[in-house]
Coordinates of C-alpha atoms in Angstrom, one line a residue:
Chain N
M1051 CA -151.6 173.3 39.7
E1052 CA -150.7 176.9 39.7
I1053 CA -149.1 178.7 42.6
K1054 CA -151.4 181.5 43.7
Q1055 CA -149.2 183.2 46.3
T1056 CA -145.7 183.0 47.8
A1057 CA -145.8 180.9 51.0
V1058 CA -143.4 179.8 53.8
A1059 CA -143.4 176.8 56.1
G1060 CA -141.1 175.6 58.8
T1061 CA -138.6 177.3 61.1
L1062 CA -134.8 177.7 61.4
E1063 CA -134.6 175.5 64.5
S1064 CA -132.3 172.6 64.4
S1065 CA -133.7 169.5 62.9
D1066 CA -136.3 171.6 61.0
I1067 CA -136.3 173.0 57.4
Q1068 CA -137.8 176.3 56.3
I1069 CA -139.2 176.2 52.8
M1070 CA -140.3 179.2 50.7
L1071 CA -142.4 178.5 47.6
S1072 CA -143.1 181.1 44.9
K1073 CA -144.1 181.2 41.2
G1074 CA -141.6 180.0 38.6
N1075 CA -141.5 179.3 34.9
H1076 CA -138.6 176.8 34.5
G1077 CA -139.7 173.6 36.2
I1078 CA -139.0 173.1 39.9
E1079 CA -135.9 175.2 40.8
I1080 CA -134.6 174.5 44.2
D1081 CA -132.1 176.7 46.0
L1082 CA -130.9 174.6 49.0
E1083 CA -128.9 175.8 51.9
S1084 CA -127.8 173.0 54.3
D1085 CA -125.0 172.0 56.6
V1086 CA -125.4 168.5 55.4
K1087 CA -125.7 169.4 51.7
K1088 CA -122.6 167.3 50.8
Q1089 CA -124.1 164.1 52.3
F1090 CA -127.9 164.6 51.9
G1091 CA -128.4 167.5 49.4
D1092 CA -129.6 165.2 46.6
Q1093 CA -131.9 163.3 49.0
I1094 CA -133.4 166.6 50.3
I1095 CA -134.0 167.9 46.8
S1096 CA -135.6 164.6 45.7
V1097 CA -138.0 164.6 48.7
I1098 CA -139.1 168.2 48.0
T1099 CA -139.5 167.6 44.2
T1100 CA -141.4 164.4 44.6
T1101 CA -143.8 166.0 47.1
L1102 CA -144.4 169.1 45.0
K1103 CA -145.2 166.9 42.0
K1104 CA -147.8 165.0 43.9
F1105 CA -149.6 168.3 44.1
G1106 CA -149.3 168.7 40.4
I1107 CA -146.9 171.6 40.8
E1108 CA -144.5 171.6 37.8
N1109 CA -143.1 175.1 37.9
A1110 CA -141.9 176.7 41.2
K1111 CA -139.1 178.5 42.8
V1112 CA -138.1 176.9 46.1
K1113 CA -135.8 178.4 48.7
A1114 CA -135.0 175.8 51.3
V1115 CA -132.9 176.4 54.4
D1116 CA -132.3 173.1 56.1
K1117 CA -131.1 172.6 59.6
G1118 CA -130.6 168.8 59.5
A1119 CA -134.3 167.8 59.1
L1120 CA -135.2 164.2 58.6
D1121 CA -137.1 163.1 55.5
C1122 CA -140.4 163.0 57.3
V1123 CA -140.0 166.6 58.4
I1124 CA -139.0 167.8 54.9
K1125 CA -142.0 166.1 53.5
A1126 CA -144.4 167.6 56.1
R1127 CA -143.0 171.1 55.6
T1128 CA -143.2 170.8 51.8
I1129 CA -146.9 169.7 52.0
A1130 CA -147.6 172.7 54.3
V1131 CA -145.9 175.2 52.0
A1132 CA -147.5 173.7 48.9
Q1133 CA -151.0 174.0 50.3
R1134 CA -150.4 177.5 51.5
A1135 CA -149.1 178.5 48.1
L1136 CA -152.0 176.9 46.4
K1137 CA -154.5 178.4 48.9
T1138 CA -155.9 175.0 49.6
T1139 CA -155.2 174.8 53.4
D1140 CA -159.0 174.4 54.1
Q1141 CA -158.9 171.1 52.2
P1142 CA -155.9 169.0 53.6
A1143 CA -154.6 166.8 50.8
W1144 CA -154.7 163.5 52.7
E1145 CA -153.9 161.4 49.7
V1146 CA -150.5 163.2 49.4
L1147 CA -149.6 162.0 52.9
Chain S
M332 CA -99.2 151.8 52.8
K333 CA -101.8 150.7 55.3
N334 CA -101.5 150.6 59.1
S335 CA -103.0 148.0 61.4
V336 CA -106.3 149.8 61.6
N337 CA -106.6 149.6 57.8
R338 CA -106.1 153.3 57.1
D339 CA -104.4 154.4 53.8
L340 CA -101.3 156.4 54.6
P341 CA -99.3 158.5 52.1
D342 CA -96.0 156.7 51.3
D343 CA -94.2 159.8 50.2
L344 CA -94.9 161.8 53.3
M345 CA -94.4 158.8 55.6
N346 CA -90.9 158.3 54.2
K347 CA -90.0 161.9 54.0
L348 CA -91.0 162.5 57.6
N349 CA -89.6 159.2 58.7
Y350 CA -92.9 157.9 60.1
E351 CA -94.1 154.4 60.8
G352 CA -97.8 153.4 60.6
F353 CA -99.7 152.6 63.8
K354 CA -99.4 149.0 64.9
T355 CA -100.8 148.5 68.5
T356 CA -102.0 150.4 71.5
D357 CA -99.5 148.4 73.6
I358 CA -96.5 150.7 74.4
G359 CA -94.3 147.9 75.7
Q360 CA -91.2 148.6 77.8
P361 CA -88.6 150.2 75.6
T362 CA -85.8 152.3 77.0
V363 CA -85.9 155.8 75.6
Q364 CA -83.5 158.7 75.5
R365 CA -84.8 162.1 76.5
V366 CA -83.2 165.4 75.4
A367 CA -82.3 168.5 77.4
P368 CA -82.6 172.2 76.6
K369 CA -79.8 174.7 76.1
V370 CA -79.2 177.0 79.0
R371 CA -78.3 180.7 78.6
V372 CA -76.4 181.2 81.9
T373 CA -77.4 184.2 84.0
T374 CA -77.7 185.3 87.6
G375 CA -81.2 186.4 86.7
D376 CA -80.8 190.2 87.0
D377 CA -81.3 190.8 83.3
K378 CA -84.5 188.9 82.7
V379 CA -87.1 191.7 82.7
V380 CA -87.6 193.1 79.2
D381 CA -89.7 196.1 78.4
S382 CA -91.4 195.0 75.3
I383 CA -92.4 191.9 73.3
E384 CA -90.5 193.5 70.3
T385 CA -87.3 193.4 72.2
V386 CA -87.6 189.8 73.3
V387 CA -88.7 188.7 69.8
K388 CA -85.6 190.4 68.4
K389 CA -83.4 188.7 70.9
T390 CA -84.8 185.2 70.5
V391 CA -86.7 184.4 67.3
R392 CA -85.0 183.6 63.9
D393 CA -86.2 182.3 60.6
G394 CA -86.9 178.5 60.7
M395 CA -87.3 178.2 64.4
T396 CA -90.0 176.3 66.4
I397 CA -92.1 178.5 68.7
S398 CA -94.7 177.4 71.2
F399 CA -97.6 178.7 73.3
H400 CA -100.0 177.1 75.8
H401 CA -103.8 177.2 75.4
H402 CA -104.8 177.5 79.1
F403 CA -106.4 181.0 78.4
R404 CA -108.6 179.3 75.8
N405 CA -110.8 181.9 74.1
G406 CA -109.7 184.6 76.5
D407 CA -106.1 184.5 75.2
F408 CA -104.4 187.9 74.5
V409 CA -100.8 186.7 74.5
F410 CA -100.9 184.6 71.3
N411 CA -102.2 187.4 69.2
K412 CA -99.8 190.0 70.6
V413 CA -96.7 187.9 70.1
M414 CA -97.7 186.6 66.6
R415 CA -98.5 190.2 65.5
I416 CA -94.9 191.3 66.3
I417 CA -93.4 188.2 64.8
I418 CA -95.3 188.7 61.5
D419 CA -94.4 192.4 61.4
A420 CA -90.8 191.6 62.0
G421 CA -90.8 189.7 58.7
I422 CA -89.7 186.4 60.3
K423 CA -90.3 183.4 58.0
N424 CA -90.6 179.6 58.0
L425 CA -91.5 179.1 61.6
T426 CA -92.9 175.9 63.1
L427 CA -95.8 176.6 65.4
A428 CA -96.0 174.1 68.2
P429 CA -98.6 175.2 70.7
S430 CA -100.3 172.8 73.1
S431 CA -103.5 173.5 71.2
L432 CA -105.1 176.3 69.1
T433 CA -108.3 178.0 70.1
G434 CA -110.7 180.0 68.0
V435 CA -109.4 183.4 69.1
M436 CA -106.0 182.5 67.4
N437 CA -107.5 181.5 64.0
D438 CA -107.3 184.8 62.1
I439 CA -103.7 185.6 62.9
V440 CA -102.5 182.0 62.2
I441 CA -104.1 182.2 58.8
E442 CA -102.4 185.5 58.2
A443 CA -99.1 184.1 59.3
I444 CA -99.5 181.1 57.0
K445 CA -100.3 183.4 54.0
K446 CA -97.3 185.6 54.7
G447 CA -94.9 182.7 55.0
T448 CA -94.3 183.4 58.7
I449 CA -95.6 179.9 59.7
T450 CA -94.9 177.0 57.4
N451 CA -95.5 174.1 59.8
I452 CA -97.9 173.4 62.6
T453 CA -98.2 170.7 65.2
S454 CA -101.1 171.0 67.7
S455 CA -103.7 169.0 69.6
G456 CA -106.4 170.4 67.3
M457 CA -107.9 173.4 65.5
R458 CA -111.4 174.6 64.8
G459 CA -113.4 177.1 62.9
S460 CA -111.9 179.2 60.1
L461 CA -108.4 177.7 60.6
G462 CA -109.6 174.1 60.4
D463 CA -111.5 175.1 57.3
F464 CA -108.4 176.9 55.8
V465 CA -106.2 173.8 56.4
S466 CA -108.8 171.4 55.2
H467 CA -109.0 173.3 51.9
G468 CA -105.2 173.0 51.4
G469 CA -104.2 176.4 52.9
L470 CA -101.0 175.1 54.4
K471 CA -98.4 173.4 52.2
N472 CA -96.9 171.0 54.8
P473 CA -99.2 168.7 56.6
V474 CA -100.3 169.6 60.2
I475 CA -99.2 167.1 62.8
F476 CA -101.9 166.4 65.4
R477 CA -100.7 165.0 68.7
S478 CA -102.5 164.2 71.9
H479 CA -101.5 166.0 75.1
G480 CA -99.6 163.0 76.3
N481 CA -98.0 162.5 72.9
R482 CA -96.9 166.2 72.8
A483 CA -95.1 165.6 76.1
R484 CA -93.5 162.5 74.7
A485 CA -92.5 164.3 71.5
I486 CA -90.9 167.2 73.4
E487 CA -89.0 164.8 75.7
H488 CA -87.8 162.8 72.7
G489 CA -86.8 165.9 70.7
D490 CA -89.3 165.3 68.0
I491 CA -90.6 168.8 68.9
K492 CA -87.6 170.9 69.6
I493 CA -88.9 174.2 70.9
D494 CA -86.6 177.2 70.3
V495 CA -88.7 179.8 72.0
A496 CA -91.8 179.3 74.3
F497 CA -94.0 182.3 74.8
L498 CA -96.0 181.5 78.0
G499 CA -98.6 183.8 79.3
V500 CA -99.1 183.7 83.1
P501 CA -101.4 185.7 85.4
N502 CA -98.4 186.4 87.7
A503 CA -94.6 186.2 87.8
D504 CA -91.7 187.7 89.6
K505 CA -88.7 189.4 88.0
L506 CA -86.9 186.0 87.7
G507 CA -89.8 184.1 86.4
N508 CA -91.4 182.2 89.3
A509 CA -95.0 181.9 88.2
N510 CA -98.3 180.1 88.7
G511 CA -101.7 180.0 87.1
M512 CA -103.7 180.7 90.3
E513 CA -103.3 184.4 91.2
G514 CA -104.0 187.6 89.3
D515 CA -106.8 188.8 87.0
A516 CA -106.8 186.2 84.3
V517 CA -106.4 183.0 86.3
F518 CA -106.8 179.5 84.8
G519 CA -105.5 177.2 87.6
S520 CA -103.3 174.4 86.4
L521 CA -100.4 175.3 84.1
G522 CA -100.1 171.6 83.1
Y523 CA -99.5 171.8 79.4
A524 CA -97.2 174.9 79.7
L525 CA -94.9 173.1 82.2
M526 CA -93.5 171.0 79.3
D527 CA -92.5 174.1 77.4
A528 CA -91.0 175.7 80.5
Q529 CA -88.9 172.6 81.1
Y530 CA -87.7 171.8 77.6
A531 CA -87.7 175.0 75.5
N532 CA -84.3 176.6 74.7
N533 CA -85.7 180.0 75.5
V534 CA -88.6 180.5 77.9
V535 CA -90.3 183.9 77.7
L536 CA -93.0 184.6 80.3
L537 CA -95.6 187.3 79.6
T538 CA -97.5 188.7 82.5
D539 CA -99.7 191.6 83.5
N540 CA -98.9 191.1 87.2
I541 CA -95.3 191.4 88.4
M542 CA -95.1 190.0 92.0
P543 CA -92.5 190.7 94.6
Y544 CA -89.6 188.3 94.5
P545 CA -89.7 185.4 95.3
N546 CA -93.2 184.5 94.1
T547 CA -94.6 181.2 95.3
P548 CA -96.1 178.7 94.8
A549 CA -93.9 178.5 91.7
S550 CA -95.3 176.1 89.1
I551 CA -92.8 177.6 86.5
K552 CA -89.5 178.2 88.2
Q553 CA -86.8 180.8 87.8
T554 CA -84.3 178.1 86.8
Q555 CA -86.3 177.6 83.6
V556 CA -87.1 181.2 82.5
D557 CA -85.0 183.4 80.3
Y558 CA -87.1 186.6 80.0
V559 CA -90.1 188.2 81.7
V560 CA -92.2 190.7 79.8
K561 CA -94.8 193.0 81.3
V562 CA -97.8 193.4 79.1
D563 CA -101.2 195.2 79.6
K564 CA -103.4 192.2 79.9
V565 CA -102.7 188.5 79.3
G566 CA -106.3 187.5 79.0
D567 CA -110.0 188.1 79.4
P568 CA -111.1 186.3 82.5
D569 CA -114.6 186.0 81.3
K570 CA -113.6 184.0 78.2
I571 CA -111.1 181.6 79.9
G572 CA -113.7 179.3 81.1
S573 CA -117.4 179.3 81.9
G574 CA -118.2 180.9 85.2
A575 CA -120.6 178.6 87.0
T576 CA -121.0 175.2 85.4
R577 CA -124.6 174.5 84.8
F578 CA -126.0 171.0 84.7
T579 CA -127.7 170.1 81.5
K580 CA -131.5 169.9 81.3
D581 CA -131.4 168.2 77.9
P582 CA -133.3 164.9 78.4
K583 CA -131.2 163.1 75.9
E584 CA -128.0 164.1 77.6
L585 CA -129.5 163.2 81.0
K586 CA -130.5 159.8 79.8
I587 CA -127.1 159.1 78.4
A588 CA -125.5 160.3 81.6
S589 CA -127.7 158.1 83.8
M590 CA -126.9 155.1 81.6
V591 CA -123.1 155.9 81.8
N592 CA -123.5 155.9 85.5
D593 CA -125.3 152.5 85.5
V594 CA -122.4 151.1 83.4
I595 CA -119.8 152.5 85.8
V596 CA -121.6 151.4 89.0
N597 CA -122.2 147.9 87.7
S598 CA -118.6 147.4 86.4
P599 CA -116.0 145.5 88.4
Y600 CA -114.1 148.8 88.8
F601 CA -116.6 150.5 91.0
K602 CA -115.1 149.8 94.4
D603 CA -113.4 151.8 97.2
G604 CA -110.3 153.5 95.8
F605 CA -111.3 153.6 92.2
S606 CA -110.3 156.4 89.9
F607 CA -112.0 158.3 87.1
Q608 CA -111.8 161.0 84.5
T609 CA -115.0 162.7 83.2
G610 CA -114.0 165.8 81.3
S611 CA -116.3 168.6 80.3
G612 CA -119.5 168.8 78.3
G613 CA -123.1 168.4 79.3
A614 CA -123.4 164.6 79.6
A615 CA -120.0 164.3 81.4
L616 CA -120.9 166.9 84.0
A617 CA -124.2 165.1 84.6
V618 CA -122.4 161.8 85.0
T619 CA -120.3 163.4 87.8
R620 CA -123.6 164.3 89.6
Y621 CA -125.0 160.8 89.3
L622 CA -121.7 159.2 90.3
R623 CA -121.6 161.3 93.4
Q624 CA -125.0 159.9 94.6
A625 CA -123.9 156.4 93.7
M626 CA -120.7 156.8 95.7
I627 CA -122.6 158.1 98.8
D628 CA -125.2 155.3 98.5
N629 CA -122.6 152.6 98.2
Q630 CA -120.1 154.2 100.7
I631 CA -117.4 154.2 98.1
K632 CA -114.6 156.8 97.8
A633 CA -112.4 157.5 94.8
S634 CA -108.6 157.6 95.1
F635 CA -108.3 160.2 92.4
A636 CA -110.1 162.2 89.7
L637 CA -108.0 163.1 86.7
G638 CA -107.7 165.3 83.7
G639 CA -109.4 168.5 82.7
I640 CA -111.1 169.4 86.0
T641 CA -114.5 171.1 86.5
K642 CA -116.3 172.5 89.6
P643 CA -118.5 169.4 90.1
T644 CA -115.3 167.3 90.5
T645 CA -113.7 169.7 93.0
D646 CA -117.0 169.6 94.9
L647 CA -116.4 165.9 95.3
L648 CA -113.0 166.6 96.7
E649 CA -114.5 169.1 99.2
E650 CA -117.0 166.5 100.2
G651 CA -114.3 163.9 100.8
L652 CA -115.7 161.6 98.1
V653 CA -112.5 161.9 96.1
R654 CA -109.1 161.8 97.9
R655 CA -107.0 163.6 95.3
V656 CA -107.6 165.6 92.1
M657 CA -104.8 165.3 89.6
D658 CA -105.1 168.4 87.6
V659 CA -103.6 169.1 84.2
Q660 CA -106.0 171.9 83.3
D661 CA -109.1 173.5 84.6
F662 CA -112.3 174.1 82.6
D663 CA -114.0 176.6 84.9
K664 CA -113.3 179.3 87.5
G665 CA -114.5 177.1 90.3
A666 CA -112.0 174.4 89.6
A667 CA -109.2 177.0 89.1
E668 CA -110.0 178.6 92.4
S669 CA -110.2 175.3 94.2
M670 CA -106.6 174.5 93.1
H671 CA -105.5 177.6 95.0
H672 CA -107.2 176.6 98.2
N673 CA -107.2 172.8 98.4
P674 CA -103.8 171.2 98.8
N675 CA -105.3 167.9 97.6
Q676 CA -105.8 169.2 94.1
Q677 CA -102.4 168.5 92.6
E678 CA -101.1 170.4 89.6
I679 CA -99.6 167.8 87.1
D680 CA -97.7 168.4 83.9
A681 CA -98.7 166.8 80.6
S682 CA -96.0 164.1 81.0
W683 CA -97.2 163.1 84.4
Y684 CA -100.7 163.1 83.1
A685 CA -100.4 161.1 80.0
D686 CA -97.0 160.6 78.4
P687 CA -96.8 157.0 77.3
D688 CA -92.9 156.9 77.4
N689 CA -92.8 157.3 81.1
K690 CA -92.0 155.6 84.3
G691 CA -95.7 155.5 84.8
A692 CA -98.3 158.2 83.9
M693 CA -101.5 159.0 85.6
V694 CA -103.6 157.6 82.7
D695 CA -101.9 154.2 83.2
Q696 CA -103.4 154.0 86.7
L697 CA -106.9 155.2 85.6
D698 CA -109.9 152.9 86.1
V699 CA -112.8 154.6 84.4
V700 CA -112.9 157.3 81.7
I701 CA -115.8 158.9 79.9
L702 CA -115.0 160.3 76.5
S703 CA -117.0 161.9 73.7
A704 CA -117.1 161.2 70.0
L705 CA -118.0 163.0 66.8
E706 CA -118.1 159.6 65.2
I707 CA -117.6 156.0 66.3
D708 CA -117.6 153.1 63.9
T709 CA -118.5 149.4 64.1
G710 CA -114.8 148.7 65.0
F711 CA -115.2 151.0 68.0
N712 CA -112.7 153.4 66.4
V713 CA -113.4 157.1 67.4
N714 CA -113.2 160.3 65.5
V715 CA -112.9 163.5 67.5
M716 CA -111.1 165.5 64.7
T717 CA -113.1 165.9 61.5
G718 CA -116.7 166.9 61.2
S719 CA -119.4 165.3 59.1
D720 CA -118.3 167.4 56.1
G721 CA -114.7 166.1 56.4
V722 CA -113.4 169.4 57.6
I723 CA -111.0 169.7 60.6
R724 CA -113.0 170.9 63.6
G725 CA -111.7 169.2 66.7
A726 CA -108.8 168.1 68.8
V727 CA -107.1 164.9 69.9
G728 CA -106.9 166.4 73.4
G729 CA -106.4 163.6 76.0
H730 CA -108.7 161.3 74.1
Q731 CA -106.1 158.7 73.0
D732 CA -104.3 158.9 76.3
A733 CA -107.2 158.5 78.6
A734 CA -108.7 155.7 76.5
T735 CA -106.0 153.5 77.9
A736 CA -108.1 153.4 81.1
K737 CA -109.3 150.0 82.3
L738 CA -112.9 150.9 81.4
T739 CA -113.2 153.4 78.5
I740 CA -116.7 154.6 77.9
I741 CA -117.7 156.6 74.9
S742 CA -120.8 158.7 75.5
A743 CA -122.5 160.0 72.4
P744 CA -126.0 160.5 71.0
L745 CA -126.9 158.0 68.3
V746 CA -127.6 160.8 65.8
R747 CA -127.0 164.6 65.9
G748 CA -129.6 166.3 63.7
R749 CA -129.3 164.4 60.4
I750 CA -125.8 163.1 61.1
A751 CA -125.3 159.6 62.5
T752 CA -122.7 159.3 65.2
V753 CA -122.4 155.6 64.9
V754 CA -121.2 154.9 61.4
P755 CA -119.7 152.0 59.3
K756 CA -116.3 153.7 59.1
V757 CA -115.1 156.9 60.9
T758 CA -113.9 159.7 58.6
T759 CA -110.7 160.0 60.7
N760 CA -109.5 157.4 63.1
V761 CA -108.1 159.1 66.1
T762 CA -108.6 156.6 68.9
P763 CA -108.3 153.0 67.9
G764 CA -111.2 150.6 68.8
D765 CA -108.8 148.4 70.7
S766 CA -108.7 150.9 73.6
V767 CA -112.5 151.5 73.7
D768 CA -114.7 149.3 75.8
V769 CA -118.3 150.5 75.9
L770 CA -120.4 152.9 73.8
V771 CA -123.3 154.5 75.6
T772 CA -126.1 156.2 73.5
E773 CA -129.6 157.3 74.5
Y774 CA -131.0 154.1 73.0
G775 CA -128.7 151.7 74.7
I776 CA -125.1 150.5 74.9
A777 CA -122.7 148.4 72.8
I778 CA -119.8 146.5 74.3
N779 CA -116.6 145.8 72.5
P780 CA -116.7 142.1 71.8
K781 CA -113.0 141.9 73.0
R782 CA -114.4 142.6 76.5
Q783 CA -116.4 139.4 77.2
D784 CA -116.1 140.1 80.9
L785 CA -118.1 143.3 80.5
V786 CA -120.6 141.6 78.2
K787 CA -121.3 139.3 81.1
A788 CA -121.3 142.1 83.7
F789 CA -123.8 144.3 81.8
A790 CA -126.0 141.5 80.4
H791 CA -129.0 142.1 82.6
L792 CA -128.9 145.7 83.7
P793 CA -132.5 147.1 84.1
G794 CA -132.9 150.2 81.8
V795 CA -129.7 149.5 79.9
P796 CA -130.5 147.7 76.7
V797 CA -127.4 146.0 75.1
Y798 CA -127.0 146.0 71.3
S799 CA -124.2 145.1 69.0
I800 CA -122.5 148.1 67.6
E801 CA -123.7 147.0 64.2
E802 CA -127.3 147.2 65.4
L803 CA -126.8 150.7 66.7
Q804 CA -125.2 151.7 63.4
Q805 CA -128.2 150.4 61.5
M806 CA -130.6 152.0 63.9
A807 CA -128.9 155.4 63.2
E808 CA -129.0 154.8 59.5
A809 CA -132.7 153.9 59.5
K810 CA -133.3 157.3 61.1
V811 CA -131.2 159.6 59.0
G812 CA -130.7 157.8 55.7
K813 CA -127.6 156.8 54.0
P814 CA -125.3 159.7 53.4
K815 CA -123.4 160.2 50.1
P816 CA -119.7 159.5 50.7
L817 CA -117.5 162.6 51.3
E818 CA -115.1 163.5 48.5
F819 CA -111.5 164.2 49.2
T820 CA -108.5 165.0 46.9
D821 CA -105.3 162.9 47.1
R822 CA -103.5 165.7 49.0
T823 CA -102.7 165.1 52.6
V824 CA -103.4 168.2 54.8
A825 CA -102.7 166.6 58.2
L826 CA -101.3 163.5 59.8
V827 CA -102.7 162.2 63.1
E828 CA -100.2 160.6 65.4
Y829 CA -101.1 157.9 67.9
R830 CA -99.7 158.6 71.3
D831 CA -96.6 156.6 70.6
G832 CA -95.6 158.8 67.6
T833 CA -96.8 156.3 64.9
I834 CA -99.4 157.5 62.3
I835 CA -102.9 156.4 62.9
D836 CA -104.5 158.3 60.1
A837 CA -104.1 160.9 57.4
I838 CA -106.6 163.8 56.7
H839 CA -107.1 164.8 53.1
E840 CA -108.1 168.1 51.5
V841 CA -111.8 168.3 51.0
K842 CA -113.2 168.6 47.5
D843 CA -115.7 171.4 47.1

């Protein structure tokens, strides 16, 4: 699937993650900022990547600012940002959940 | 080598600094020899000095040990003023031995390390940019972390030999009689500074408020003081402590506090004449409020409250629910003011408070203490020193000392954001599990299996689920996931002493 517009989901509150998704040409490139990057950076990147791939997104630039979000939150914010970027929010992708 | 809590200690440093590994929390009954300071004899008429430059020139030489207290906390002006002049005078190779280091001191300490002014540090703790700097290998020699009681012990033993103590006070007369209660920048108890005043070879008072002689009550006495320097301002009263202490509204903290209260009230120690220490922080303050109600309901009065004192504790004193407050430091203005007006709030020095090598310290008589934790592991060992990234960002404070209480309760949330508080193994062991009795989280409590009496006492408390500490650890991991282990280099950046002067853990340089 092709990204149609740059989109944002999530906040900078603690235990949340803010994700910005925009067009890219070199696979899924994730720029992650997180206080727990040392311990959970790989896990956060893996959750975002897996979720985006379920939407068929193969190329994207991702800017993620994590404030200690749990995996379920990261997944939810990724789904939201993906649907906004794909302009498909009127058709929630239940199967991805 | 490994010590008795299975921490790897660096052989080369242990030998070089003549240290032994931690063995036991039991201090035993040794006979110890204390040291005494040098005395520069004077009738006292020559003590007032017009500038810090003059007094630095008179007292500080390369290689000396200098000290400060941290009672001004983040409102401290004295530390920066004195260090600026010492750095600019080109003095080198000093050991910095303050009672602790607060954030407002960070920048100048880093500068002093970079310029070779400071080459050794011993402190209760450090935070922010300085903790980061040290954790990244910024200081060649390892920092020595000591609890407040252990600092008193080390000074009395001569392990810390203070050449010059620079002590800021909100008032003093021309001979050096001073207290912490009157003036613009008041902080109440001078507890930690009293050690320096008693044992340093040179005692320099800095004050913005010269009082008519003789100034009383005198916590620091003219018999101890060499010089008195008048400065513009010793501190910012608004940053010394929070003004009015507010009770937390955080439901998680309130739940923990109410469970802590249930544990105390249902313990065998909750009876007339019991004693407690609660400390500061949201949950601890709320505990004081719950405890007050429980004391009224059960017609129980406490013999004393100990430690760092807050207004909620001095309110109990006013109400007659607590007979004495034994006060080594005050965390807010209310507590500081109360010390001035209530004779039952006794100022105590760090030795009286918590020195293990003593003819009895207050902590030895303590029934119940509530302490916090950055991490606690399945062996009940507690870390209050290094953050989840392995970087130094805390202080031993009175943690090890107060943990000798008969009922030591650690109150902590199960997880903070994505970081588990209950872990398989603490990053840094500061307080050994042997001295910890109960962990209280918002999900329930865990009791140290060594305390089968408490296991029985708390078995059927309504609203207080009991888990094993392993179960709580797994519950935390199920929520946040399994973190990747932190990476450190082989280099030791700090050693943590237990309160008896043995080494309980080493802190390594972080790899990143």
